[in-house]
Amino acid sequence: MALTDIQERIAVACDEAGRAQDSVTLIAVSKVQPDARVEAVLEQGHRCFGENRVQEAAGKWPGFRERFDGVELHLIGPLQTNKARQAFDLFQAIHSLDRPKLAKTLARLAQEEGHCPDLFIQVNTGEEDQKAGVMPGQTDDFVAECRRLDLPVKGLMCIPPVDEEPSLHFALLGKIAARNGLTGLSMGMSGDFERAIALGATHVRVGSAIFGERDYG
Ligand SMILES: *Cc1c(COP(=O)(O)O)cnc(C)c1O
């Protein structure tokens, strides 16, 4: 079974890193996956899932939530400010806080609604033009700005460049988090979550290794 397989590999990686097994949260990334596959993972008792689009999550999760208690949803993809309110209602965590305008919008919503999802600031560790995220050199300032807005920033998130050794990016993210007093590290996907755990990941985002390849056709 793919889920138990991944849970087992996470446990081994934690042992090897001398870390407690409950120090890593497995986010099962269910984007684009057929409902039957998601349901199978829910049936196995897993409750923590990741989606990268608000619209897609809004379509499929209310139905699952009626049937399965305790679902925890993480938004791992970009968030437009005009979808922020919807994201507030759907997600317990947002991993893609990446700009002042969004921070201000979230702060206003937090005031209005009296709660706020856990937030991770996305850092563009590879400084790639096409990728979202705050530049590494601007992250300290942005963390400070979010704190002034009273936002519940739990940690940092990164998506390393596809053609580079991810460990360098995981190490950089860990360093930036440490100097800002942040303990959450959202890093590691199907191909590299063990390396991320070795470098301190607290949240790994694993999709295809659990559910199988995504079919975008
Ligand atoms: C799709 C996605 C993942 C999961 O990727 P896999 O390689 O299928 O594990 C993780 N993080 C983000 C931000 C994603 O968009």
mmCIF file of C-alpha atoms and ligand atoms in Angstrom:
data_model
loop_
_atom_site.group_PDB
_atom_site.id
_atom_site.type_symbol
_atom_site.label_atom_id
_atom_site.label_comp_id
_atom_site.label_asym_id
_atom_site.label_seq_id
_atom_site.Cartn_x
_atom_site.Cartn_y
_atom_site.Cartn_z
ATOM 1 C CA MET A 1 0.000 0.000 0.000
ATOM 2 C CA ALA A 2 1.514 3.296 -1.084
ATOM 3 C CA LEU A 3 0.383 5.313 1.939
ATOM 4 C CA THR A 4 1.776 2.913 4.531
ATOM 5 C CA ASP A 5 4.908 2.602 2.436
ATOM 6 C CA ILE A 6 5.485 6.349 2.578
ATOM 7 C CA GLN A 7 4.654 6.484 6.293
ATOM 8 C CA GLU A 8 7.219 3.753 6.850
ATOM 9 C CA ARG A 9 9.879 5.598 4.855
ATOM 10 C CA ILE A 10 9.165 8.773 6.843
ATOM 11 C CA ALA A 11 9.594 6.825 10.083
ATOM 12 C CA VAL A 12 12.948 5.438 8.910
ATOM 13 C CA ALA A 13 14.123 8.892 7.790
ATOM 14 C CA CYS A 14 13.168 10.310 11.196
ATOM 15 C CA ASP A 15 15.078 7.538 12.977
ATOM 16 C CA GLU A 16 18.142 8.115 10.849
ATOM 17 C CA ALA A 17 18.013 11.834 11.587
ATOM 18 C CA GLY A 18 17.539 11.192 15.305
ATOM 19 C CA ARG A 19 14.155 12.865 15.173
ATOM 20 C CA ALA A 20 10.839 11.922 16.752
ATOM 21 C CA GLN A 21 8.465 10.345 14.236
ATOM 22 C CA ASP A 22 5.691 12.744 15.119
ATOM 23 C CA SER A 23 7.896 15.712 14.266
ATOM 24 C CA VAL A 24 7.000 15.309 10.592
ATOM 25 C CA THR A 25 3.516 15.855 9.181
ATOM 26 C CA LEU A 26 2.690 14.010 5.976
ATOM 27 C CA ILE A 27 0.583 16.150 3.640
ATOM 28 C CA ALA A 28 -0.919 13.846 1.019
ATOM 29 C CA VAL A 29 -1.108 16.007 -2.106
ATOM 30 C CA SER A 30 -4.376 15.034 -3.766
ATOM 31 C CA LYS A 31 -4.535 17.640 -6.539
ATOM 32 C CA VAL A 32 -5.814 16.316 -9.874
ATOM 33 C CA GLN A 33 -6.208 12.789 -8.450
ATOM 34 C CA PRO A 34 -9.424 10.871 -9.116
ATOM 35 C CA ASP A 35 -11.834 10.814 -6.176
ATOM 36 C CA ALA A 36 -11.546 7.044 -5.823
ATOM 37 C CA ARG A 37 -7.824 7.290 -5.041
ATOM 38 C CA VAL A 38 -8.380 10.060 -2.504
ATOM 39 C CA GLU A 39 -11.183 8.125 -0.919
ATOM 40 C CA ALA A 40 -8.971 5.047 -0.578
ATOM 41 C CA VAL A 41 -6.438 7.088 1.404
ATOM 42 C CA LEU A 42 -9.220 8.552 3.578
ATOM 43 C CA GLU A 43 -10.498 5.018 4.196
ATOM 44 C CA GLN A 44 -7.052 4.106 5.463
ATOM 45 C CA GLY A 45 -7.441 6.773 8.110
ATOM 46 C CA HIS A 46 -5.249 9.521 6.698
ATOM 47 C CA ARG A 47 -6.677 13.014 7.250
ATOM 48 C CA CYS A 48 -4.076 15.561 6.170
ATOM 49 C CA PHE A 49 -4.235 16.589 2.510
ATOM 50 C CA GLY A 50 -2.775 19.224 0.215
ATOM 51 C CA GLU A 51 -4.333 20.978 -2.758
ATOM 52 C CA ASN A 52 -2.779 23.606 -4.984
ATOM 53 C CA ARG A 53 -5.930 25.274 -6.306
ATOM 54 C CA VAL A 54 -8.691 26.837 -4.245
ATOM 55 C CA GLN A 55 -11.305 26.119 -6.905
ATOM 56 C CA GLU A 56 -10.473 22.451 -7.170
ATOM 57 C CA ALA A 57 -10.426 22.022 -3.389
ATOM 58 C CA ALA A 58 -13.772 23.808 -3.061
ATOM 59 C CA GLY A 59 -15.244 21.362 -5.554
ATOM 60 C CA LYS A 60 -14.151 18.142 -3.949
ATOM 61 C CA TRP A 61 -13.520 18.570 -0.221
ATOM 62 C CA PRO A 62 -16.892 19.654 1.191
ATOM 63 C CA GLY A 63 -18.287 16.318 0.009
ATOM 64 C CA PHE A 64 -15.462 14.301 1.554
ATOM 65 C CA ARG A 65 -15.781 16.285 4.771
ATOM 66 C CA GLU A 66 -19.395 15.256 5.116
ATOM 67 C CA ARG A 67 -18.286 11.653 5.117
ATOM 68 C CA PHE A 68 -14.938 11.804 6.935
ATOM 69 C CA ASP A 69 -14.289 13.652 10.184
ATOM 70 C CA GLY A 70 -11.177 15.579 11.027
ATOM 71 C CA VAL A 71 -9.914 16.402 7.545
ATOM 72 C CA GLU A 72 -7.100 18.948 7.603
ATOM 73 C CA LEU A 73 -6.478 20.773 4.332
ATOM 74 C CA HIS A 74 -3.310 22.593 3.308
ATOM 75 C CA LEU A 75 -3.148 25.033 0.405
ATOM 76 C CA ILE A 76 0.220 24.522 -1.256
ATOM 77 C CA GLY A 77 -0.326 26.485 -4.474
ATOM 78 C CA PRO A 78 -0.512 30.208 -5.278
ATOM 79 C CA LEU A 79 -3.280 32.258 -3.699
ATOM 80 C CA GLN A 80 -4.897 35.228 -5.432
ATOM 81 C CA THR A 81 -6.168 37.859 -3.032
ATOM 82 C CA ASN A 82 -9.692 37.600 -4.445
ATOM 83 C CA LYS A 83 -9.761 33.932 -3.380
ATOM 84 C CA ALA A 84 -8.371 34.577 0.089
ATOM 85 C CA ARG A 85 -11.713 34.520 1.859
ATOM 86 C CA GLN A 86 -12.646 31.230 0.266
ATOM 87 C CA ALA A 87 -9.242 29.839 1.218
ATOM 88 C CA PHE A 88 -9.844 30.944 4.814
ATOM 89 C CA ASP A 89 -12.949 28.830 5.012
ATOM 90 C CA LEU A 90 -11.466 25.743 3.369
ATOM 91 C CA PHE A 91 -7.889 25.452 4.571
ATOM 92 C CA GLN A 92 -6.260 24.982 7.962
ATOM 93 C CA ALA A 93 -2.897 26.017 6.564
ATOM 94 C CA ILE A 94 -1.609 28.118 3.676
ATOM 95 C CA HIS A 95 1.923 27.423 2.434
ATOM 96 C CA SER A 96 2.099 30.104 -0.252
ATOM 97 C CA LEU A 97 2.226 33.447 1.529
ATOM 98 C CA ASP A 98 4.579 35.288 -0.803
ATOM 99 C CA ARG A 99 3.826 39.012 -0.977
ATOM 100 C CA PRO A 100 2.842 42.020 1.123
ATOM 101 C CA LYS A 101 -0.523 42.512 -0.564
ATOM 102 C CA LEU A 102 -1.578 38.983 0.311
ATOM 103 C CA ALA A 103 -0.270 39.391 3.864
ATOM 104 C CA LYS A 104 -2.417 42.507 4.312
ATOM 105 C CA THR A 105 -5.480 40.785 2.912
ATOM 106 C CA LEU A 106 -5.001 37.794 5.215
ATOM 107 C CA ALA A 107 -4.485 40.089 8.212
ATOM 108 C CA ARG A 108 -7.756 41.882 7.470
ATOM 109 C CA LEU A 109 -9.620 38.584 7.101
ATOM 110 C CA ALA A 110 -8.100 37.292 10.347
ATOM 111 C CA GLN A 111 -9.459 40.388 12.101
ATOM 112 C CA GLU A 112 -12.902 39.933 10.600
ATOM 113 C CA GLU A 113 -13.191 36.205 11.123
ATOM 114 C CA GLY A 114 -11.366 35.884 14.436
ATOM 115 C CA HIS A 115 -9.151 33.058 13.246
ATOM 116 C CA CYS A 116 -6.474 32.436 10.673
ATOM 117 C CA PRO A 117 -5.005 29.356 9.018
ATOM 118 C CA ASP A 118 -1.407 28.513 9.915
ATOM 119 C CA LEU A 119 0.844 30.322 7.492
ATOM 120 C CA PHE A 120 4.069 29.377 5.751
ATOM 121 C CA ILE A 121 6.020 31.937 3.768
ATOM 122 C CA GLN A 122 7.093 30.598 0.397
ATOM 123 C CA VAL A 123 10.738 31.332 -0.378
ATOM 124 C CA ASN A 124 12.071 31.232 -3.934
ATOM 125 C CA THR A 125 15.335 29.594 -2.861
ATOM 126 C CA GLY A 126 16.468 29.087 -6.458
ATOM 127 C CA GLU A 127 15.673 32.728 -7.343
ATOM 128 C CA GLU A 128 13.823 31.486 -10.432
ATOM 129 C CA ASP A 129 11.943 34.079 -12.501
ATOM 130 C CA GLN A 130 8.948 31.868 -13.156
ATOM 131 C CA LYS A 131 8.536 30.708 -9.577
ATOM 132 C CA ALA A 132 6.525 32.294 -6.791
ATOM 133 C CA GLY A 133 8.047 33.135 -3.455
ATOM 134 C CA VAL A 134 9.984 35.789 -1.615
ATOM 135 C CA MET A 135 13.665 36.070 -2.531
ATOM 136 C CA PRO A 136 16.003 34.681 0.134
ATOM 137 C CA GLY A 137 17.529 38.115 0.722
ATOM 138 C CA GLN A 138 14.125 39.655 1.349
ATOM 139 C CA THR A 139 12.714 36.981 3.590
ATOM 140 C CA ASP A 140 13.824 38.420 6.943
ATOM 141 C CA ASP A 141 12.062 41.709 6.175
ATOM 142 C CA PHE A 142 8.930 39.952 4.988
ATOM 143 C CA VAL A 143 8.781 37.762 8.117
ATOM 144 C CA ALA A 144 9.038 40.925 10.220
ATOM 145 C CA GLU A 145 6.281 42.585 8.215
ATOM 146 C CA CYS A 146 3.986 39.576 8.679
ATOM 147 C CA ARG A 147 4.668 39.614 12.393
ATOM 148 C CA ARG A 148 3.775 43.296 12.596
ATOM 149 C CA LEU A 149 0.465 42.323 10.997
ATOM 150 C CA ASP A 150 0.019 39.726 13.745
ATOM 151 C CA LEU A 151 -0.153 36.867 11.262
ATOM 152 C CA PRO A 152 0.419 33.340 12.603
ATOM 153 C CA VAL A 153 3.565 32.548 10.599
ATOM 154 C CA LYS A 154 4.584 28.973 11.434
ATOM 155 C CA GLY A 155 7.436 28.573 9.055
ATOM 156 C CA LEU A 156 8.840 28.643 5.546
ATOM 157 C CA MET A 157 8.146 26.653 2.405
ATOM 158 C CA CYS A 158 10.196 26.033 -0.743
ATOM 159 C CA ILE A 159 10.013 24.212 -4.058
ATOM 160 C CA PRO A 160 13.595 23.663 -5.253
ATOM 161 C CA PRO A 161 14.493 24.059 -8.944
ATOM 162 C CA VAL A 162 13.907 20.763 -10.768
ATOM 163 C CA ASP A 163 17.468 20.474 -12.047
ATOM 164 C CA GLU A 164 19.361 21.161 -8.841
ATOM 165 C CA GLU A 165 20.252 19.106 -5.790
ATOM 166 C CA PRO A 166 17.325 19.847 -3.460
ATOM 167 C CA SER A 167 19.423 19.436 -0.304
ATOM 168 C CA LEU A 168 21.147 22.759 -0.946
ATOM 169 C CA HIS A 169 17.750 24.458 -1.015
ATOM 170 C CA PHE A 170 16.477 22.609 2.039
ATOM 171 C CA ALA A 171 19.579 23.649 3.965
ATOM 172 C CA LEU A 172 19.164 27.277 2.881
ATOM 173 C CA LEU A 173 15.505 27.297 3.892
ATOM 174 C CA GLY A 174 16.429 25.829 7.287
ATOM 175 C CA LYS A 175 19.047 28.499 7.808
ATOM 176 C CA ILE A 176 16.656 31.357 6.990
ATOM 177 C CA ALA A 177 13.988 29.847 9.258
ATOM 178 C CA ALA A 178 16.416 29.423 12.164
ATOM 179 C CA ARG A 179 17.664 32.996 12.080
ATOM 180 C CA ASN A 180 14.052 34.183 12.123
ATOM 181 C CA GLY A 181 13.049 31.935 14.989
ATOM 182 C CA LEU A 182 10.665 29.892 12.842
ATOM 183 C CA THR A 183 10.284 26.174 13.500
ATOM 184 C CA GLY A 184 8.086 25.043 10.590
ATOM 185 C CA LEU A 185 9.741 23.818 7.401
ATOM 186 C CA SER A 186 7.467 22.781 4.529
ATOM 187 C CA MET A 187 9.808 21.021 2.127
ATOM 188 C CA GLY A 188 10.236 17.687 0.399
ATOM 189 C CA MET A 189 8.071 16.014 -2.243
ATOM 190 C CA SER A 190 7.812 12.485 -3.673
ATOM 191 C CA GLY A 191 11.366 12.418 -4.984
ATOM 192 C CA ASP A 192 13.199 13.984 -2.098
ATOM 193 C CA PHE A 193 11.212 13.905 1.162
ATOM 194 C CA GLU A 194 13.805 11.779 2.962
ATOM 195 C CA ARG A 195 16.521 14.333 2.198
ATOM 196 C CA ALA A 196 14.164 17.072 3.418
ATOM 197 C CA ILE A 197 13.568 15.222 6.688
ATOM 198 C CA ALA A 198 17.326 14.852 7.180
ATOM 199 C CA LEU A 199 17.521 18.651 6.921
ATOM 200 C CA GLY A 200 14.677 19.390 9.313
ATOM 201 C CA ALA A 201 11.422 19.290 7.330
ATOM 202 C CA THR A 202 8.355 19.423 9.578
ATOM 203 C CA HIS A 203 5.850 19.140 6.699
ATOM 204 C CA VAL A 204 6.487 16.988 3.640
ATOM 205 C CA ARG A 205 4.179 17.340 0.632
ATOM 206 C CA VAL A 206 3.917 13.989 -1.098
ATOM 207 C CA GLY A 207 1.582 13.412 -4.042
ATOM 208 C CA SER A 208 2.439 10.939 -6.779
ATOM 209 C CA ALA A 209 4.338 8.541 -4.497
ATOM 210 C CA ILE A 210 1.087 8.001 -2.570
ATOM 211 C CA PHE A 211 -1.600 8.303 -5.239
ATOM 212 C CA GLY A 212 0.248 7.421 -8.430
ATOM 213 C CA GLU A 213 1.057 9.703 -11.338
ATOM 214 C CA ARG A 214 -1.250 12.628 -11.983
ATOM 215 C CA ASP A 215 -3.134 12.471 -15.265
ATOM 216 C CA TYR A 216 -3.502 15.999 -16.615
ATOM 217 C CA GLY A 217 -4.997 14.750 -19.888
HETATM 218 C C1 LIG B 1 2.169 18.872 -6.666
HETATM 219 C C2 LIG B 1 2.961 19.418 -5.547
HETATM 220 C C3 LIG B 1 3.606 18.567 -4.631
HETATM 221 C C4 LIG B 1 3.603 17.052 -4.744
HETATM 222 O O1 LIG B 1 4.437 16.644 -5.779
HETATM 223 P P1 LIG B 1 4.791 15.081 -5.977
HETATM 224 O O2 LIG B 1 6.053 15.121 -6.757
HETATM 225 O O3 LIG B 1 3.653 14.477 -6.689
HETATM 226 O O4 LIG B 1 5.001 14.503 -4.636
HETATM 227 C C5 LIG B 1 4.289 19.149 -3.583
HETATM 228 N N1 LIG B 1 4.334 20.492 -3.422
HETATM 229 C C6 LIG B 1 3.729 21.330 -4.282
HETATM 230 C C7 LIG B 1 3.824 22.798 -4.036
HETATM 231 C C8 LIG B 1 3.034 20.835 -5.363
HETATM 232 O O5 LIG B 1 2.440 21.687 -6.209
#
